[in-house]
Amino acid sequence: MAAILLILLIVGGTAALSWPLGRYMRWAMDPLTLTGPAGRCDRWFRAVGGRLTHREQDWKQYCLSLLTFNVVTFTVSFAFLALQPWLPLNPDGRQEIEGSLIFNTVASFTTNTNLQHYSGEVSMSHLSQLCALMWQQFVSAATGIAALAAMARGLAGRATMGNFFVDLQRATFLVLLPLALVVAFLLVLGGVPMTLEGAARALTLEGAEQLIARGPVAAFVAIKQLGTNGGGFFGPNSTHPFENPGFFTNVVSTMAIIVIPMAAVWMFGRIVGRMRHATVLFAVMMALLLAKLGVALVWEAAPTQAFANLPIAQDVGNLEGKELRFGAAAGPVWAVMTTCTSNGSVNCMHDSLNPLTGLVPMVGMWLNATFGGVGVGLINMFIYIVLAVFVAGMMVGRTPEYLGRRVEVREVKLAVLAMFTHALLILGGTALFAASPWGAGTLNNTGAHGFSEILYEFSSAAANNGSGFEGLGDNTVPWNVATGLVMLLARFIPILLPLAIAGFLARKRATAPSVGTLGIDTVTFGVMLIATILFLGALTFFPAAALGPIAEHLQFMK
Amino acid sequence: MTRKPASLFAAELVRPAIADAFRKLHPRVMAKNPVMFVTLVGAVLTTAGIFTAGADWAFVLQLALWLWFTVLFANFAEAMAEGRGKAQANALRSARSETFARRLRDDGSEERVAATGLTKGDRVVVEAGQTIPADGDVIEGIASVDESAITGESAPVIRESGGDRCAVSGGTRVLSDRIVVQITMERGQGFLDRMIAMVEGARRQKTPNEVALTVLLAALTLIFLLVCVTLRPFGTFAGAEFSTPVLIALLVCLIPTTIGALLSAIGISGIDRLIQRNVMATSGRAVEAAGDVDVLLLDKTGTITLGNRMATAFVPAPGVSEEQLADTAQLASLADQTPEGRSIVVLAKQRFRLRGRDVAEPHATFVPFSAQSRMSGVDFGAPAAPVRCIRKGAAEAIAGFVAALGGRPDPQVLAAADSVSRSGGTPLVVADGGRMLGVVHLKDVVKGGIQQRFAHLRAVGIRTVMITGDNPLTAAAIAAEAGVDSFLAQATPEMKLQRIRDEQAQGRLVAMTGDGTNDAPALAQADVGVAMNTGTQAAREAGNMVDLDSNPTKLLDIVEIGKQLIMTRGSLTTFSMANDVAKYFAILPAMFAGVHATGAGPGPLAGLDVMDLHSPQSAILSAVVFNALIIIALIPLALRGVAYRPASAAVVLRRNLLLYGVGGVVAPFVGIKILDVLLTVLHLV
Amino acid sequence: MESLVTSLRIAFVTLLVGAGGYTAVVLGFARLAAPATAAGSLIARPDGTVVGSRLLAQAFTQPRYFWPRPSAVGYNAAGAGGSNKSPTSPDLTARGEQVVAAHGATAARPLPADLAAASGGGLDPHITERAALWQVERVAAARERPPTEVETLVRRHAFAPGGFMTQERLVNVLELNLALDRP
């Protein structure tokens, strides 16, 4: 009962909030007229950016600017982390960070993944957290939102896709920053610490010394959630009471995970001018989300198998790795939300989830399109849409077309390339590390669960998620380098390819709709889309799932 | 007229198809089809694996056998599709090669050359009993021609110089009289040659949609190859070993072999179905375009109405006798080649026993009908300064003519013309000099059953536009009766062309039929241009399809076939992918039976065996056998096309998703289970 | 080239506003609106020594105190974490046996699950009211106080973290133990 109420509150409440937010995002990212405040902001942004911002870009130029900017942010972050021992704002005296770890961390935050092979309160100074990491959380999220706006403009049939440098500032200053302030204030009121001081020393009641690490946590957590970043200030992420002190902050944090991805669907619908189609997309994503929530809640209610033969009263489900103050359902709910999007923060330890519950986050990352990351979620969904439209279009007896433009060889080529890349990065990486000591030697659990740890890590990197089965000893050079490369490829290839497709589609002659053309506003199309997503995702990863979570479930759970 | 198709699996088609299936195993041929190429490689590797299989050699042998069958079945499907047209092509080829021609030299003498030695511009003589050697236009004479070699219709047709019925095709036989034909085709590019090529499928280029689908299938193949290849290291981790033959079996079952095998057969049989309807498409692209058509431009005469308007009554002006009107009208129509003109001559003869005058009367210049002037008639006297001019034609045209000669257009005649129009007929006003004599009432008859066909078209979102030279009143009446969506009245060829351009500018695809030379620009501009076989060579060149029956309503069939072709591709693709679910549930529990196994029993993953199959080997073999047999089972569907019932896209999608999507998920569960039982009972595993 | 310069400019501005300005504003808000929690919800004795944070668990092993949930990191608040053991892991069973033995649970009196399962961060400050009541017997005996008195103390410290949306009431172990020590 409490679980249902929680889901209603979080999912229903966020869905309700996403509607006005979507309208606001449209105004912020793609204003119809440049009068009043929209005009003023536009002029500031173009002033800051300089000469290059006064030109509208086609898809090639947009992508080039996007990549250039990300190279710059990568370099700046790298500098901050490499010079950590010599920079100010380091009250706890953090030292050097190892080279491959810096590479991995910077790649991770640049790509909105926030995979953390380090523990924040152990390795990072306050300055590093703020300027290398939190800053990236803003701009990487903004990159995703900008890319979505560009793709939407292309699909709307416009000749140009906008200007990346303007879009980036719009996303950062008009969308992310105000929302982050609101969420940060709520978190502060909820008890999350916010200070620049170093650790506090405490003498416990039993006479031991407890060093209490703290810092500018509220600010960090707010943007961590909103930008589907996921990297926590502390190692254990939002299970840490400082990041997530109570029920109220948990609700706020969970809603913050998914509010912008949901709103992005409405923003897309408004820019393209097809709100009914956007509703179908929203419904498809929501259906998959609710299905995953159902499965996760059911399976997590099973007790901890390891304690089965011990005198332990287990009527509240599996509590290992969970926090009590959020309520029983909160762990699985967050786990599903965080992997539906590309967030990756956790409020319970995924490595300790029951086997089939642990499969649900993996599925979320394999599909990577049910709401998905800010901006990039819908961009990934677009790949599925292209393929669904292609097959469904043929089934109604016409050359396939989407939003009035024909889907032909080139578009199909680019779409399947994106799908193949995703599969290659996950399955290839897992195969490499499972069969070699690089992976097999770093496991925290044996047997099928160990396989799941490796599979999860690559899935997380390839989906730009960032959560993990944290028992994995992943701060090794092979893991750092491999996942770093995977994250970079998995971030930019699935942004470039859909933008290219949208660019090519925009150049084609528009065909008029009729009762004979495939309707993308219908329930039937929604069903076709879900089927495409499930088939392409499930069929590709089913064997891996069978050898990991499913095997463990069948082996141990009675 | 539809050719009778040979029954689907007639013996004379099957035997050569089987032989062809083996012939097509050449790697270069197979490489065109990525899915089947991978299957071929798999079959080869598995065959090699028999020798290292040890105790399992019988199992691996059967696996290899069925993989070879899969490849052969795919080739067989393609060969079957091609075979249906090959018999026709062979007959056509023999008709062509034996022909000799009588070429006319510039001085009028003849020389005998082989038909294959003719070039464009040559003039040949063909007399009764002789075969026309190559495609061309009749420039002299009139003859009846037996075109059964091409159309299959044995009733002879008239071909004559001038007008729209001058085009003849090589290989047809002249039955009577003598004609001189000017060759219009390049050597080897004749109609017959193109028909043979199309029908044989040998030089068939993949159409754009087919290429895109092939890319999708190739990508899926690659993804599943990735899945299977990575299973080896996964197994290493779990301490289990997956043998190569089993991995290959999994791979072949997962990749879309069903649609991969049938794709080319679908394309070829689509063209073949067109040929059965006596339509020659010059490319597969045109067939696909037909399925995308949004607007049909149809000529009224012959498509919507029964061919020729017939004169049914003479309506004289006050003070003029009907006989006088009939006489004048007949005079004006003697040189009129149009069926309307001829029907006036006939009516006059019938009503008043007025016989046709000798055409070669001195000092009579005949002014033939033209689309521009919309009148025809006779001038008596010197051509430059005629003493008597008789004209008949459209009311406005005659009114202008009369006014130009100083006369006054008679309002009662015009009123009579109006009332004829409003009743759905076509009025032809007759004038002698500056005096209007009356109206000839021509009647149009709308073809039966045409309303239903248009309703079907509307249901799938295709709009119809009626093109006619009639005045707007007549056109409106006929349009309402026939049920077209809109019409273009008093249409000139330029208006037709412009209408096509307008529709295209709005993003619609346009199809039209035509036969005259003046139709050529419109035929070329239209996305799907169907030329009549009885039309001019120029029209046939301009369009991208030719209807040998010269039946304008054929366009509706063409659209249907185009849609059906694409629909078959989509449905079978869905079916192919949906099959994979059951195959996973058959093969994975079998493969993973030993993974994480403790003790003697099967490992935990055997719990995935929802079909309760007999043993790992029987499970894998059943899946492979099903994968091969489903190709054969679906060949009839591929060759005939999926059932096409005109309905909106939403309804069609729902229906096909249920049938081929859900059906595709369920069918293999049943099929594999049955095969598993069979294999076990027959002790084959 | 020019894109690089533009990128650097925007990087600089976003760094200034996004990292700098934003942090400053939130910092200011925290100092004004919630200074105590902003510093970490530290609990100090009257003489100023900090005994811990209200939000973080600390180690209790003496029978006279209520014991918190197990911590995989030994209640290290400068390096927190979870066990990350699969719920089917034999290592977990081993720890379970240790905990059961330490608490003295038997089949007749089974241990509440939250006392056996480690928390995600290793610093969960709460235990369920049920778990606290389960420990009353031991604590009362150690302190030579009537069990009903201790029980009343526990119930007074119990709260529902999410109001009507949560089913279990929780108790903050540190605050409970401080209250025990007070009279």
Tab-separated table of C-alpha atoms in Angstrom, chain A residues 149-373:
chain	number	residue	atom	x	y	z
A	149	ALA	CA	16.566	20.927	-29.184
A	150	ALA	CA	18.704	20.769	-32.307
A	151	MET	CA	17.327	17.413	-33.326
A	152	ALA	CA	13.796	18.604	-32.752
A	153	ARG	CA	14.401	21.617	-34.963
A	154	GLY	CA	15.709	19.357	-37.698
A	155	LEU	CA	12.710	17.058	-37.472
A	156	ALA	CA	10.421	20.058	-37.531
A	157	GLY	CA	11.740	20.633	-41.002
A	158	ARG	CA	13.747	23.758	-40.345
A	159	ALA	CA	16.663	24.550	-42.585
A	160	THR	CA	19.128	24.989	-39.708
A	161	MET	CA	19.495	23.397	-36.324
A	162	GLY	CA	20.260	26.481	-34.306
A	163	ASN	CA	23.525	27.490	-32.684
A	164	PHE	CA	25.151	25.122	-30.195
A	165	PHE	CA	26.883	27.802	-28.163
A	166	VAL	CA	23.642	29.679	-27.637
A	167	ASP	CA	21.701	26.500	-26.866
A	168	LEU	CA	24.272	25.440	-24.319
A	169	GLN	CA	23.974	28.661	-22.404
A	170	ARG	CA	20.207	28.574	-22.628
A	171	ALA	CA	20.156	25.082	-21.151
A	172	THR	CA	22.636	25.936	-18.406
A	173	PHE	CA	21.359	29.311	-17.277
A	174	LEU	CA	17.656	29.160	-18.087
A	175	VAL	CA	16.808	25.542	-17.381
A	176	LEU	CA	19.322	23.837	-15.131
A	177	LEU	CA	20.424	26.682	-12.917
A	178	PRO	CA	16.989	27.863	-11.719
A	179	LEU	CA	15.811	24.283	-11.128
A	180	ALA	CA	19.012	23.445	-9.293
A	181	LEU	CA	18.565	26.434	-7.009
A	182	VAL	CA	15.046	25.350	-6.150
A	183	VAL	CA	16.048	21.766	-5.457
A	184	ALA	CA	19.143	22.846	-3.521
A	185	PHE	CA	17.031	25.071	-1.282
A	186	LEU	CA	14.628	22.199	-0.660
A	187	LEU	CA	17.479	19.881	0.207
A	188	VAL	CA	19.021	22.409	2.569
A	189	LEU	CA	15.684	22.756	4.335
A	190	GLY	CA	15.533	18.975	4.464
A	191	GLY	CA	18.764	18.821	6.401
A	192	VAL	CA	21.424	18.268	3.758
A	193	PRO	CA	24.765	19.840	4.816
A	194	MET	CA	26.145	22.812	2.890
A	195	THR	CA	29.499	24.137	4.028
A	196	LEU	CA	33.012	24.704	2.794
A	197	GLU	CA	34.628	23.555	6.020
A	198	GLY	CA	36.650	20.406	6.346
A	199	ALA	CA	35.781	17.298	8.302
A	200	ALA	CA	34.495	17.553	11.840
A	201	ARG	CA	35.999	15.494	14.626
A	202	ALA	CA	33.663	13.719	17.034
A	203	LEU	CA	34.250	11.690	20.169
A	204	THR	CA	31.576	8.967	20.205
A	205	LEU	CA	29.685	7.893	23.290
A	206	GLU	CA	31.834	4.799	23.524
A	207	GLY	CA	34.982	6.871	23.342
A	208	ALA	CA	36.050	6.272	19.728
A	209	GLU	CA	36.981	9.022	17.326
A	210	GLN	CA	34.717	9.569	14.331
A	211	LEU	CA	35.889	11.798	11.525
A	212	ILE	CA	32.818	13.298	9.864
A	213	ALA	CA	33.421	14.323	6.263
A	214	ARG	CA	31.219	17.110	4.935
A	215	GLY	CA	31.152	19.835	2.281
A	216	PRO	CA	28.936	21.733	-0.209
A	217	VAL	CA	26.678	18.710	-0.488
A	218	ALA	CA	23.262	20.286	-1.129
A	219	ALA	CA	24.437	22.233	-4.170
A	220	PHE	CA	26.148	19.163	-5.567
A	221	VAL	CA	23.249	16.775	-5.059
A	222	ALA	CA	20.728	19.125	-6.648
A	223	ILE	CA	22.418	19.253	-10.025
A	224	LYS	CA	23.539	15.651	-9.712
A	225	GLN	CA	19.912	14.623	-9.814
A	226	LEU	CA	18.458	17.187	-12.179
A	227	GLY	CA	21.052	16.741	-14.877
A	228	THR	CA	20.770	12.946	-14.768
A	229	ASN	CA	24.376	12.948	-13.787
A	230	GLY	CA	24.338	10.722	-10.765
A	231	GLY	CA	27.797	11.206	-9.325
A	232	GLY	CA	27.524	11.651	-5.582
A	233	PHE	CA	29.500	13.850	-3.276
A	234	PHE	CA	30.105	10.830	-1.105
A	235	GLY	CA	31.005	7.346	-2.216
A	236	PRO	CA	27.783	5.617	-1.280
A	237	ASN	CA	25.834	8.306	-3.122
A	238	SER	CA	22.329	8.987	-1.868
A	239	THR	CA	22.390	6.185	0.656
A	240	HIS	CA	24.667	8.473	2.677
A	241	PRO	CA	22.562	10.293	5.262
A	242	PHE	CA	24.271	13.572	4.424
A	243	GLU	CA	23.188	13.379	0.804
A	244	ASN	CA	19.717	12.137	1.637
A	245	PRO	CA	18.756	12.681	5.281
A	246	GLY	CA	15.102	11.799	5.324
A	247	PHE	CA	11.907	10.748	3.588
A	248	PHE	CA	11.194	14.214	2.268
A	249	THR	CA	14.642	14.695	0.705
A	250	ASN	CA	14.318	11.216	-0.797
A	251	VAL	CA	11.064	12.133	-2.505
A	252	VAL	CA	12.513	15.404	-3.789
A	253	SER	CA	15.647	13.662	-5.027
A	254	THR	CA	13.720	10.896	-6.758
A	255	MET	CA	11.439	13.358	-8.490
A	256	ALA	CA	14.427	15.406	-9.548
A	257	ILE	CA	15.834	12.383	-11.365
A	258	ILE	CA	13.065	12.193	-13.847
A	259	VAL	CA	11.451	15.598	-14.080
A	260	ILE	CA	13.599	17.041	-16.849
A	261	PRO	CA	13.636	13.825	-18.942
A	262	MET	CA	9.847	13.808	-18.777
A	263	ALA	CA	9.606	17.478	-19.623
A	264	ALA	CA	11.989	16.952	-22.529
A	265	VAL	CA	9.329	14.869	-24.271
A	266	TRP	CA	6.879	17.768	-24.101
A	267	MET	CA	9.520	20.211	-25.233
A	268	PHE	CA	10.209	17.980	-28.222
A	269	GLY	CA	6.519	17.760	-29.017
A	270	ARG	CA	6.130	21.518	-28.940
A	271	ILE	CA	9.129	22.273	-31.119
A	272	VAL	CA	8.121	19.693	-33.713
A	273	GLY	CA	4.487	20.697	-33.418
A	274	ARG	CA	3.177	17.198	-32.842
A	275	MET	CA	1.858	17.048	-29.301
A	276	ARG	CA	-0.253	13.928	-29.920
A	277	HIS	CA	2.841	12.113	-31.103
A	278	ALA	CA	4.700	13.336	-28.019
A	279	THR	CA	1.884	11.979	-25.890
A	280	VAL	CA	2.275	8.571	-27.514
A	281	LEU	CA	6.013	8.689	-26.812
A	282	PHE	CA	5.366	9.732	-23.224
A	283	ALA	CA	2.853	6.926	-22.808
A	284	VAL	CA	5.262	4.353	-24.239
A	285	MET	CA	8.007	5.454	-21.882
A	286	MET	CA	5.622	5.573	-18.948
A	287	ALA	CA	4.314	2.074	-19.699
A	288	LEU	CA	7.825	0.659	-19.676
A	289	LEU	CA	8.663	2.588	-16.514
A	290	LEU	CA	5.617	1.313	-14.663
A	291	ALA	CA	6.266	-2.256	-15.820
A	292	LYS	CA	9.800	-2.064	-14.485
A	293	LEU	CA	8.606	-0.574	-11.219
A	294	GLY	CA	6.130	-3.407	-10.808
A	295	VAL	CA	8.722	-6.083	-11.434
A	296	ALA	CA	11.306	-4.466	-9.162
A	297	LEU	CA	8.906	-4.036	-6.267
A	298	VAL	CA	7.658	-7.601	-6.499
A	299	TRP	CA	11.098	-9.157	-6.556
A	300	GLU	CA	12.620	-6.969	-3.892
A	301	ALA	CA	9.899	-8.005	-1.495
A	302	ALA	CA	11.504	-11.435	-1.319
A	303	PRO	CA	13.718	-11.807	1.759
A	304	THR	CA	17.509	-11.969	1.775
A	305	GLN	CA	18.291	-15.518	0.699
A	306	ALA	CA	21.556	-15.604	2.650
A	307	PHE	CA	19.694	-15.314	5.915
A	308	ALA	CA	17.165	-18.015	5.055
A	309	ASN	CA	18.471	-20.561	7.498
A	310	LEU	CA	19.271	-18.162	10.323
A	311	PRO	CA	16.984	-17.037	13.122
A	312	ILE	CA	16.255	-13.715	11.470
A	313	ALA	CA	12.712	-12.377	11.122
A	314	GLN	CA	12.383	-11.369	7.465
A	315	ASP	CA	8.983	-10.002	6.664
A	316	VAL	CA	10.067	-6.734	5.141
A	317	GLY	CA	11.915	-8.019	2.100
A	318	ASN	CA	15.612	-7.727	1.336
A	319	LEU	CA	17.139	-5.036	3.545
A	320	GLU	CA	20.800	-5.518	2.692
A	321	GLY	CA	22.202	-2.301	1.321
A	322	LYS	CA	19.047	-0.309	2.033
A	323	GLU	CA	18.379	2.667	4.251
A	324	LEU	CA	15.412	2.593	6.619
A	325	ARG	CA	14.319	6.209	6.570
A	326	PHE	CA	13.041	6.190	2.998
A	327	GLY	CA	10.378	3.527	3.453
A	328	ALA	CA	10.400	0.019	2.068
A	329	ALA	CA	9.635	0.689	-1.590
A	330	ALA	CA	12.048	3.573	-2.014
A	331	GLY	CA	15.064	1.504	-2.953
A	332	PRO	CA	13.604	-0.309	-5.965
A	333	VAL	CA	11.729	2.809	-7.091
A	334	TRP	CA	14.908	4.852	-7.177
A	335	ALA	CA	16.817	1.986	-8.785
A	336	VAL	CA	14.350	1.834	-11.636
A	337	MET	CA	14.208	5.612	-12.104
A	338	THR	CA	17.915	6.045	-12.003
A	339	THR	CA	18.550	3.473	-14.701
A	340	CYS	CA	15.610	4.431	-16.866
A	341	THR	CA	17.266	7.764	-17.191
A	342	SER	CA	21.020	7.958	-17.422
A	343	ASN	CA	21.260	9.169	-13.866
A	344	GLY	CA	23.079	6.479	-11.964
A	345	SER	CA	22.759	7.765	-8.426
A	346	VAL	CA	21.556	5.197	-5.932
A	347	ASN	CA	19.699	5.154	-2.675
A	348	CYS	CA	20.368	1.494	-2.064
A	349	MET	CA	23.287	-0.665	-3.068
A	350	HIS	CA	22.509	-2.306	-6.412
A	351	ASP	CA	25.007	-5.072	-5.804
A	352	SER	CA	22.820	-6.194	-2.923
A	353	LEU	CA	19.539	-6.220	-4.808
A	354	ASN	CA	17.817	-9.554	-5.285
A	355	PRO	CA	18.939	-11.127	-8.561
A	356	LEU	CA	15.900	-10.382	-10.689
A	357	THR	CA	15.539	-6.919	-9.176
A	358	GLY	CA	19.114	-6.339	-10.235
A	359	LEU	CA	18.101	-7.260	-13.766
A	360	VAL	CA	15.666	-4.340	-13.949
A	361	PRO	CA	18.307	-1.587	-13.823
A	362	MET	CA	20.269	-3.503	-16.424
A	363	VAL	CA	17.262	-3.645	-18.719
A	364	GLY	CA	16.776	0.049	-18.215
A	365	MET	CA	20.325	0.707	-19.316
A	366	TRP	CA	20.157	-1.680	-22.241
A	367	LEU	CA	17.075	0.025	-23.601
A	368	ASN	CA	18.310	3.455	-22.532
A	369	ALA	CA	15.277	5.174	-23.933
A	370	THR	CA	12.482	5.173	-21.399
A	371	PHE	CA	12.815	8.833	-20.640
A	372	GLY	CA	16.578	8.399	-20.701
A	373	GLY	CA	19.091	11.105	-19.921
